[in-house]
């Protein structure tokens, strides 16, 4: 899943990027409101972490403009401590949740996970297809009770496919939700990573293959071909 962090304090922005990348998210960073707004409207993100106090266009304005143009990406707003008017204005402008600074990274992660579940209430912390399960809290992946060890990118790819199970995903869809802006990847890279995931998730098991190639379109994860 791919996140955009809009935060002018470089130290906090960098810490968020590194911490979130360790959790297998792809992360892009913008340091001012204008750039953040342009990036958020130009690309497909799964979640935006948006600081309220930004030079130029502030976080509230960024949020309002995105919502006004029909962008429904979940937004977690970072507010200054005890600034109730920021919280009220932020939520009124269309933010989904807020977190006062300073915050604990653990709490931020929990909020991120909760917001990612929200678009589809039926999605719990465990994503499942057939006998394959992925726990979005612990990052454990299992098939038929057997643990599967995935690299960070493999995990991220599988998570994205499971969140969209049954749907055909193009290589472009996959690239824009699994890799960040700076990653120099080609459609071919997607093929390579799908092959890695298949080798671990499908190949060792006798049951039907879960990851299917839809020729000319992309890939799909599901129980029947
Ligand atoms: Ca700030």
mmCIF file of C-alpha atoms and ligand atoms in Angstrom:
data_model
loop_
_atom_site.group_PDB
_atom_site.id
_atom_site.type_symbol
_atom_site.label_atom_id
_atom_site.label_comp_id
_atom_site.label_asym_id
_atom_site.label_seq_id
_atom_site.Cartn_x
_atom_site.Cartn_y
_atom_site.Cartn_z
ATOM 1 C CA UNK A 1 0.000 0.000 0.000
ATOM 2 C CA UNK A 2 1.271 3.438 -0.910
ATOM 3 C CA UNK A 3 1.202 6.439 1.415
ATOM 4 C CA UNK A 4 1.839 10.139 0.964
ATOM 5 C CA UNK A 5 3.315 12.091 3.871
ATOM 6 C CA UNK A 6 2.865 15.886 3.690
ATOM 7 C CA UNK A 7 4.967 17.361 6.475
ATOM 8 C CA UNK A 8 7.312 20.354 6.415
ATOM 9 C CA UNK A 9 9.465 19.269 9.351
ATOM 10 C CA UNK A 10 12.086 17.202 7.558
ATOM 11 C CA UNK A 11 13.082 15.264 10.663
ATOM 12 C CA UNK A 12 9.529 14.072 11.330
ATOM 13 C CA UNK A 13 8.869 13.420 7.638
ATOM 14 C CA UNK A 14 12.015 11.316 7.325
ATOM 15 C CA UNK A 15 11.265 9.369 10.517
ATOM 16 C CA UNK A 16 7.752 8.633 9.251
ATOM 17 C CA UNK A 17 9.056 7.511 5.852
ATOM 18 C CA UNK A 18 11.625 5.174 7.368
ATOM 19 C CA UNK A 19 9.262 3.775 9.983
ATOM 20 C CA UNK A 20 6.455 3.189 7.501
ATOM 21 C CA UNK A 21 8.800 1.610 4.960
ATOM 22 C CA UNK A 22 9.874 -0.861 7.629
ATOM 23 C CA UNK A 23 6.199 -1.800 7.839
ATOM 24 C CA UNK A 24 6.240 -2.539 4.084
ATOM 25 C CA UNK A 25 4.443 0.604 2.939
ATOM 26 C CA UNK A 26 5.672 2.529 -0.095
ATOM 27 C CA UNK A 27 6.041 6.159 1.002
ATOM 28 C CA UNK A 28 6.370 9.476 -0.837
ATOM 29 C CA UNK A 29 7.068 12.721 1.019
ATOM 30 C CA UNK A 30 6.164 16.338 0.240
ATOM 31 C CA UNK A 31 7.350 19.253 2.341
ATOM 32 C CA UNK A 32 4.763 21.918 1.575
ATOM 33 C CA UNK A 33 1.037 22.162 0.986
ATOM 34 C CA UNK A 34 1.148 23.118 -2.679
ATOM 35 C CA UNK A 35 3.421 20.250 -3.642
ATOM 36 C CA UNK A 36 1.462 17.896 -1.396
ATOM 37 C CA UNK A 37 -1.827 18.837 -2.982
ATOM 38 C CA UNK A 38 -0.453 18.456 -6.526
ATOM 39 C CA UNK A 39 1.103 15.090 -5.749
ATOM 40 C CA UNK A 40 -2.018 13.797 -4.008
ATOM 41 C CA UNK A 41 -4.257 14.739 -6.908
ATOM 42 C CA UNK A 42 -1.888 13.446 -9.581
ATOM 43 C CA UNK A 43 -1.308 9.979 -8.146
ATOM 44 C CA UNK A 44 -3.246 7.100 -6.593
ATOM 45 C CA UNK A 45 -2.528 6.859 -2.870
ATOM 46 C CA UNK A 46 -4.051 4.515 -0.334
ATOM 47 C CA UNK A 47 -3.666 6.983 2.520
ATOM 48 C CA UNK A 48 -2.403 10.525 3.149
ATOM 49 C CA UNK A 49 -0.741 11.684 6.364
ATOM 50 C CA UNK A 50 -1.219 15.433 6.380
ATOM 51 C CA UNK A 51 0.267 17.973 8.766
ATOM 52 C CA UNK A 52 -1.999 20.932 9.518
ATOM 53 C CA UNK A 53 0.694 23.581 9.900
ATOM 54 C CA UNK A 54 2.365 23.834 6.500
ATOM 55 C CA UNK A 55 4.012 26.737 4.688
ATOM 56 C CA UNK A 56 1.872 28.178 1.889
ATOM 57 C CA UNK A 57 -1.322 26.156 1.625
ATOM 58 C CA UNK A 58 -2.056 24.650 5.051
ATOM 59 C CA UNK A 59 -3.254 21.097 5.694
ATOM 60 C CA UNK A 60 -6.889 22.108 6.115
ATOM 61 C CA UNK A 61 -6.876 23.789 2.707
ATOM 62 C CA UNK A 62 -5.140 20.796 1.089
ATOM 63 C CA UNK A 63 -7.786 18.504 2.556
ATOM 64 C CA UNK A 64 -10.676 20.730 1.497
ATOM 65 C CA UNK A 65 -9.396 21.018 -2.073
ATOM 66 C CA UNK A 66 -8.874 17.262 -2.432
ATOM 67 C CA UNK A 67 -12.366 16.496 -1.139
ATOM 68 C CA UNK A 68 -13.867 19.208 -3.350
ATOM 69 C CA UNK A 69 -12.513 17.459 -6.418
ATOM 70 C CA UNK A 70 -13.887 14.100 -5.312
ATOM 71 C CA UNK A 71 -10.690 12.579 -3.938
ATOM 72 C CA UNK A 72 -11.729 10.129 -1.196
ATOM 73 C CA UNK A 73 -8.293 8.877 -0.153
ATOM 74 C CA UNK A 74 -8.309 8.416 3.650
ATOM 75 C CA UNK A 75 -6.583 11.354 5.364
ATOM 76 C CA UNK A 76 -4.933 11.227 8.774
ATOM 77 C CA UNK A 77 -4.251 14.737 9.991
ATOM 78 C CA UNK A 78 -1.389 15.662 12.291
ATOM 79 C CA UNK A 79 -2.440 18.489 14.595
ATOM 80 C CA UNK A 80 -0.628 20.567 17.175
ATOM 81 C CA UNK A 81 -1.327 19.482 20.725
ATOM 82 C CA UNK A 82 -4.471 20.958 22.277
ATOM 83 C CA UNK A 83 -5.380 22.897 19.152
ATOM 84 C CA UNK A 84 -9.044 21.980 19.183
ATOM 85 C CA UNK A 85 -9.878 24.329 16.331
ATOM 86 C CA UNK A 86 -7.372 22.479 14.075
ATOM 87 C CA UNK A 87 -9.101 19.203 14.903
ATOM 88 C CA UNK A 88 -12.571 20.613 14.270
ATOM 89 C CA UNK A 89 -11.570 22.363 11.040
ATOM 90 C CA UNK A 90 -9.624 19.317 9.870
ATOM 91 C CA UNK A 91 -12.516 16.918 10.355
ATOM 92 C CA UNK A 92 -14.950 19.420 8.857
ATOM 93 C CA UNK A 93 -12.683 19.769 5.826
ATOM 94 C CA UNK A 94 -12.963 16.024 5.257
ATOM 95 C CA UNK A 95 -10.106 14.425 7.218
ATOM 96 C CA UNK A 96 -10.957 10.914 8.434
ATOM 97 C CA UNK A 97 -8.956 10.992 11.642
ATOM 98 C CA UNK A 98 -6.388 13.099 13.469
ATOM 99 C CA UNK A 99 -3.405 12.592 15.705
ATOM 100 C CA UNK A 100 -2.053 15.344 17.984
ATOM 101 C CA UNK A 101 1.709 15.946 17.993
ATOM 102 C CA UNK A 102 3.850 14.636 19.528
ATOM 103 C CA UNK A 103 2.533 11.169 18.791
ATOM 104 C CA UNK A 104 3.792 7.664 19.354
ATOM 105 C CA UNK A 105 4.706 5.836 16.164
ATOM 106 C CA UNK A 106 2.821 2.755 17.403
ATOM 107 C CA UNK A 107 -0.373 4.795 17.688
ATOM 108 C CA UNK A 108 0.164 6.296 14.253
ATOM 109 C CA UNK A 109 0.550 2.804 12.781
ATOM 110 C CA UNK A 110 -2.629 1.624 14.464
ATOM 111 C CA UNK A 111 -4.528 4.631 13.064
ATOM 112 C CA UNK A 112 -3.122 3.931 9.597
ATOM 113 C CA UNK A 113 -4.264 0.309 9.778
ATOM 114 C CA UNK A 114 -7.703 1.341 11.029
ATOM 115 C CA UNK A 115 -8.127 3.863 8.205
ATOM 116 C CA UNK A 116 -7.088 1.281 5.616
ATOM 117 C CA UNK A 117 -9.850 -1.004 6.875
ATOM 118 C CA UNK A 118 -12.491 1.687 6.728
ATOM 119 C CA UNK A 119 -13.321 1.814 3.003
ATOM 120 C CA UNK A 120 -14.709 -1.683 3.343
ATOM 121 C CA UNK A 121 -16.061 -2.349 6.809
ATOM 122 C CA UNK A 122 -16.031 -6.084 6.239
ATOM 123 C CA UNK A 123 -12.251 -6.130 5.869
ATOM 124 C CA UNK A 124 -10.824 -7.073 9.238
ATOM 125 C CA UNK A 125 -7.180 -7.345 10.155
ATOM 126 C CA UNK A 126 -6.929 -10.720 8.399
ATOM 127 C CA UNK A 127 -7.118 -10.732 4.611
ATOM 128 C CA UNK A 128 -8.044 -14.136 3.218
ATOM 129 C CA UNK A 129 -8.507 -16.026 0.014
ATOM 130 C CA UNK A 130 -9.015 -19.779 0.088
ATOM 131 C CA UNK A 131 -6.580 -21.197 2.620
ATOM 132 C CA UNK A 132 -4.253 -18.206 2.315
ATOM 133 C CA UNK A 133 -4.293 -15.610 5.094
ATOM 134 C CA UNK A 134 -2.390 -12.369 5.628
ATOM 135 C CA UNK A 135 -2.467 -10.648 9.005
ATOM 136 C CA UNK A 136 -2.098 -6.900 8.465
ATOM 137 C CA UNK A 137 -1.106 -6.341 12.117
ATOM 138 C CA UNK A 138 1.576 -8.969 12.521
ATOM 139 C CA UNK A 139 2.444 -9.342 8.794
ATOM 140 C CA UNK A 140 2.125 -13.095 9.147
ATOM 141 C CA UNK A 141 1.277 -14.920 5.939
ATOM 142 C CA UNK A 142 0.055 -18.510 6.022
ATOM 143 C CA UNK A 143 -1.385 -21.027 3.642
ATOM 144 C CA UNK A 144 -3.087 -24.156 4.976
ATOM 145 C CA UNK A 145 -1.585 -23.360 8.392
ATOM 146 C CA UNK A 146 1.954 -23.204 7.026
ATOM 147 C CA UNK A 147 3.939 -19.988 7.528
ATOM 148 C CA UNK A 148 5.224 -18.244 4.416
ATOM 149 C CA UNK A 149 8.183 -15.873 4.615
ATOM 150 C CA UNK A 150 7.952 -12.931 2.223
ATOM 151 C CA UNK A 151 10.257 -9.970 1.626
ATOM 152 C CA UNK A 152 8.850 -6.516 2.307
ATOM 153 C CA UNK A 153 7.929 -5.873 -1.359
ATOM 154 C CA UNK A 154 6.476 -9.351 -1.815
ATOM 155 C CA UNK A 155 4.326 -8.783 1.257
ATOM 156 C CA UNK A 156 3.216 -5.409 -0.026
ATOM 157 C CA UNK A 157 2.281 -6.856 -3.407
ATOM 158 C CA UNK A 158 0.317 -9.704 -1.862
ATOM 159 C CA UNK A 159 -1.465 -7.316 0.513
ATOM 160 C CA UNK A 160 -2.512 -5.088 -2.377
ATOM 161 C CA UNK A 161 -3.807 -8.068 -4.367
ATOM 162 C CA UNK A 162 -5.719 -9.456 -1.383
ATOM 163 C CA UNK A 163 -7.327 -6.093 -0.660
ATOM 164 C CA UNK A 164 -8.610 -6.204 -4.227
ATOM 165 C CA UNK A 165 -9.311 -9.902 -4.522
ATOM 166 C CA UNK A 166 -11.322 -11.039 -7.491
ATOM 167 C CA UNK A 167 -10.436 -7.881 -9.407
ATOM 168 C CA UNK A 168 -8.117 -7.778 -12.375
ATOM 169 C CA UNK A 169 -5.181 -5.513 -11.512
ATOM 170 C CA UNK A 170 -3.045 -4.038 -14.255
ATOM 171 C CA UNK A 171 0.708 -3.718 -13.904
ATOM 172 C CA UNK A 172 0.176 0.038 -13.623
ATOM 173 C CA UNK A 173 -2.301 -0.417 -10.756
ATOM 174 C CA UNK A 174 0.222 -2.624 -8.999
ATOM 175 C CA UNK A 175 3.134 -0.258 -9.625
ATOM 176 C CA UNK A 176 1.285 2.750 -8.267
ATOM 177 C CA UNK A 177 0.156 1.039 -5.052
ATOM 178 C CA UNK A 178 3.230 -0.996 -4.200
ATOM 179 C CA UNK A 179 6.202 1.153 -5.230
ATOM 180 C CA UNK A 180 6.968 4.753 -4.310
ATOM 181 C CA UNK A 181 7.675 7.610 -6.651
ATOM 182 C CA UNK A 182 11.453 7.291 -6.534
ATOM 183 C CA UNK A 183 11.475 3.584 -7.265
ATOM 184 C CA UNK A 184 12.814 3.089 -10.765
ATOM 185 C CA UNK A 185 10.704 0.209 -11.854
ATOM 186 C CA UNK A 186 9.438 -1.121 -15.132
ATOM 187 C CA UNK A 187 6.332 -3.185 -15.875
ATOM 188 C CA UNK A 188 8.752 -6.077 -16.108
ATOM 189 C CA UNK A 189 9.605 -5.607 -12.423
ATOM 190 C CA UNK A 190 5.983 -6.316 -11.563
ATOM 191 C CA UNK A 191 6.178 -9.603 -13.482
ATOM 192 C CA UNK A 192 9.319 -10.532 -11.604
ATOM 193 C CA UNK A 193 7.747 -9.851 -8.204
ATOM 194 C CA UNK A 194 4.529 -11.648 -9.081
ATOM 195 C CA UNK A 195 6.707 -14.648 -9.968
ATOM 196 C CA UNK A 196 8.489 -14.413 -6.594
ATOM 197 C CA UNK A 197 5.185 -14.320 -4.729
ATOM 198 C CA UNK A 198 3.781 -17.206 -6.764
ATOM 199 C CA UNK A 199 6.858 -19.279 -6.036
ATOM 200 C CA UNK A 200 6.151 -18.937 -2.320
ATOM 201 C CA UNK A 201 2.386 -18.725 -2.148
ATOM 202 C CA UNK A 202 1.209 -21.054 -4.932
ATOM 203 C CA UNK A 203 3.992 -23.357 -6.112
ATOM 204 C CA UNK A 204 4.630 -25.310 -2.863
ATOM 205 C CA UNK A 205 0.933 -26.120 -2.447
ATOM 206 C CA UNK A 206 -1.045 -28.764 -4.213
ATOM 207 C CA UNK A 207 -4.336 -26.842 -4.148
ATOM 208 C CA UNK A 208 -5.477 -24.628 -6.983
ATOM 209 C CA UNK A 209 -3.297 -21.640 -7.870
ATOM 210 C CA UNK A 210 -4.614 -18.434 -6.322
ATOM 211 C CA UNK A 211 -2.699 -15.903 -8.404
ATOM 212 C CA UNK A 212 -3.898 -15.870 -11.978
ATOM 213 C CA UNK A 213 -2.557 -14.120 -15.044
ATOM 214 C CA UNK A 214 -5.247 -12.441 -17.084
ATOM 215 C CA UNK A 215 -3.558 -12.267 -20.440
ATOM 216 C CA UNK A 216 -3.319 -8.777 -21.854
ATOM 217 C CA UNK A 217 -4.775 -7.216 -18.684
ATOM 218 C CA UNK A 218 -2.804 -8.134 -15.600
ATOM 219 C CA UNK A 219 -3.263 -10.293 -12.538
ATOM 220 C CA UNK A 220 -5.980 -11.411 -10.220
ATOM 221 C CA UNK A 221 -6.049 -13.269 -6.938
ATOM 222 C CA UNK A 222 -9.010 -15.509 -6.300
ATOM 223 C CA UNK A 223 -10.146 -19.068 -5.757
ATOM 224 C CA UNK A 224 -11.393 -19.949 -9.214
ATOM 225 C CA UNK A 225 -9.774 -19.329 -12.536
HETATM 226 CA CA1 LIG B 1 4.319 21.602 10.289
#
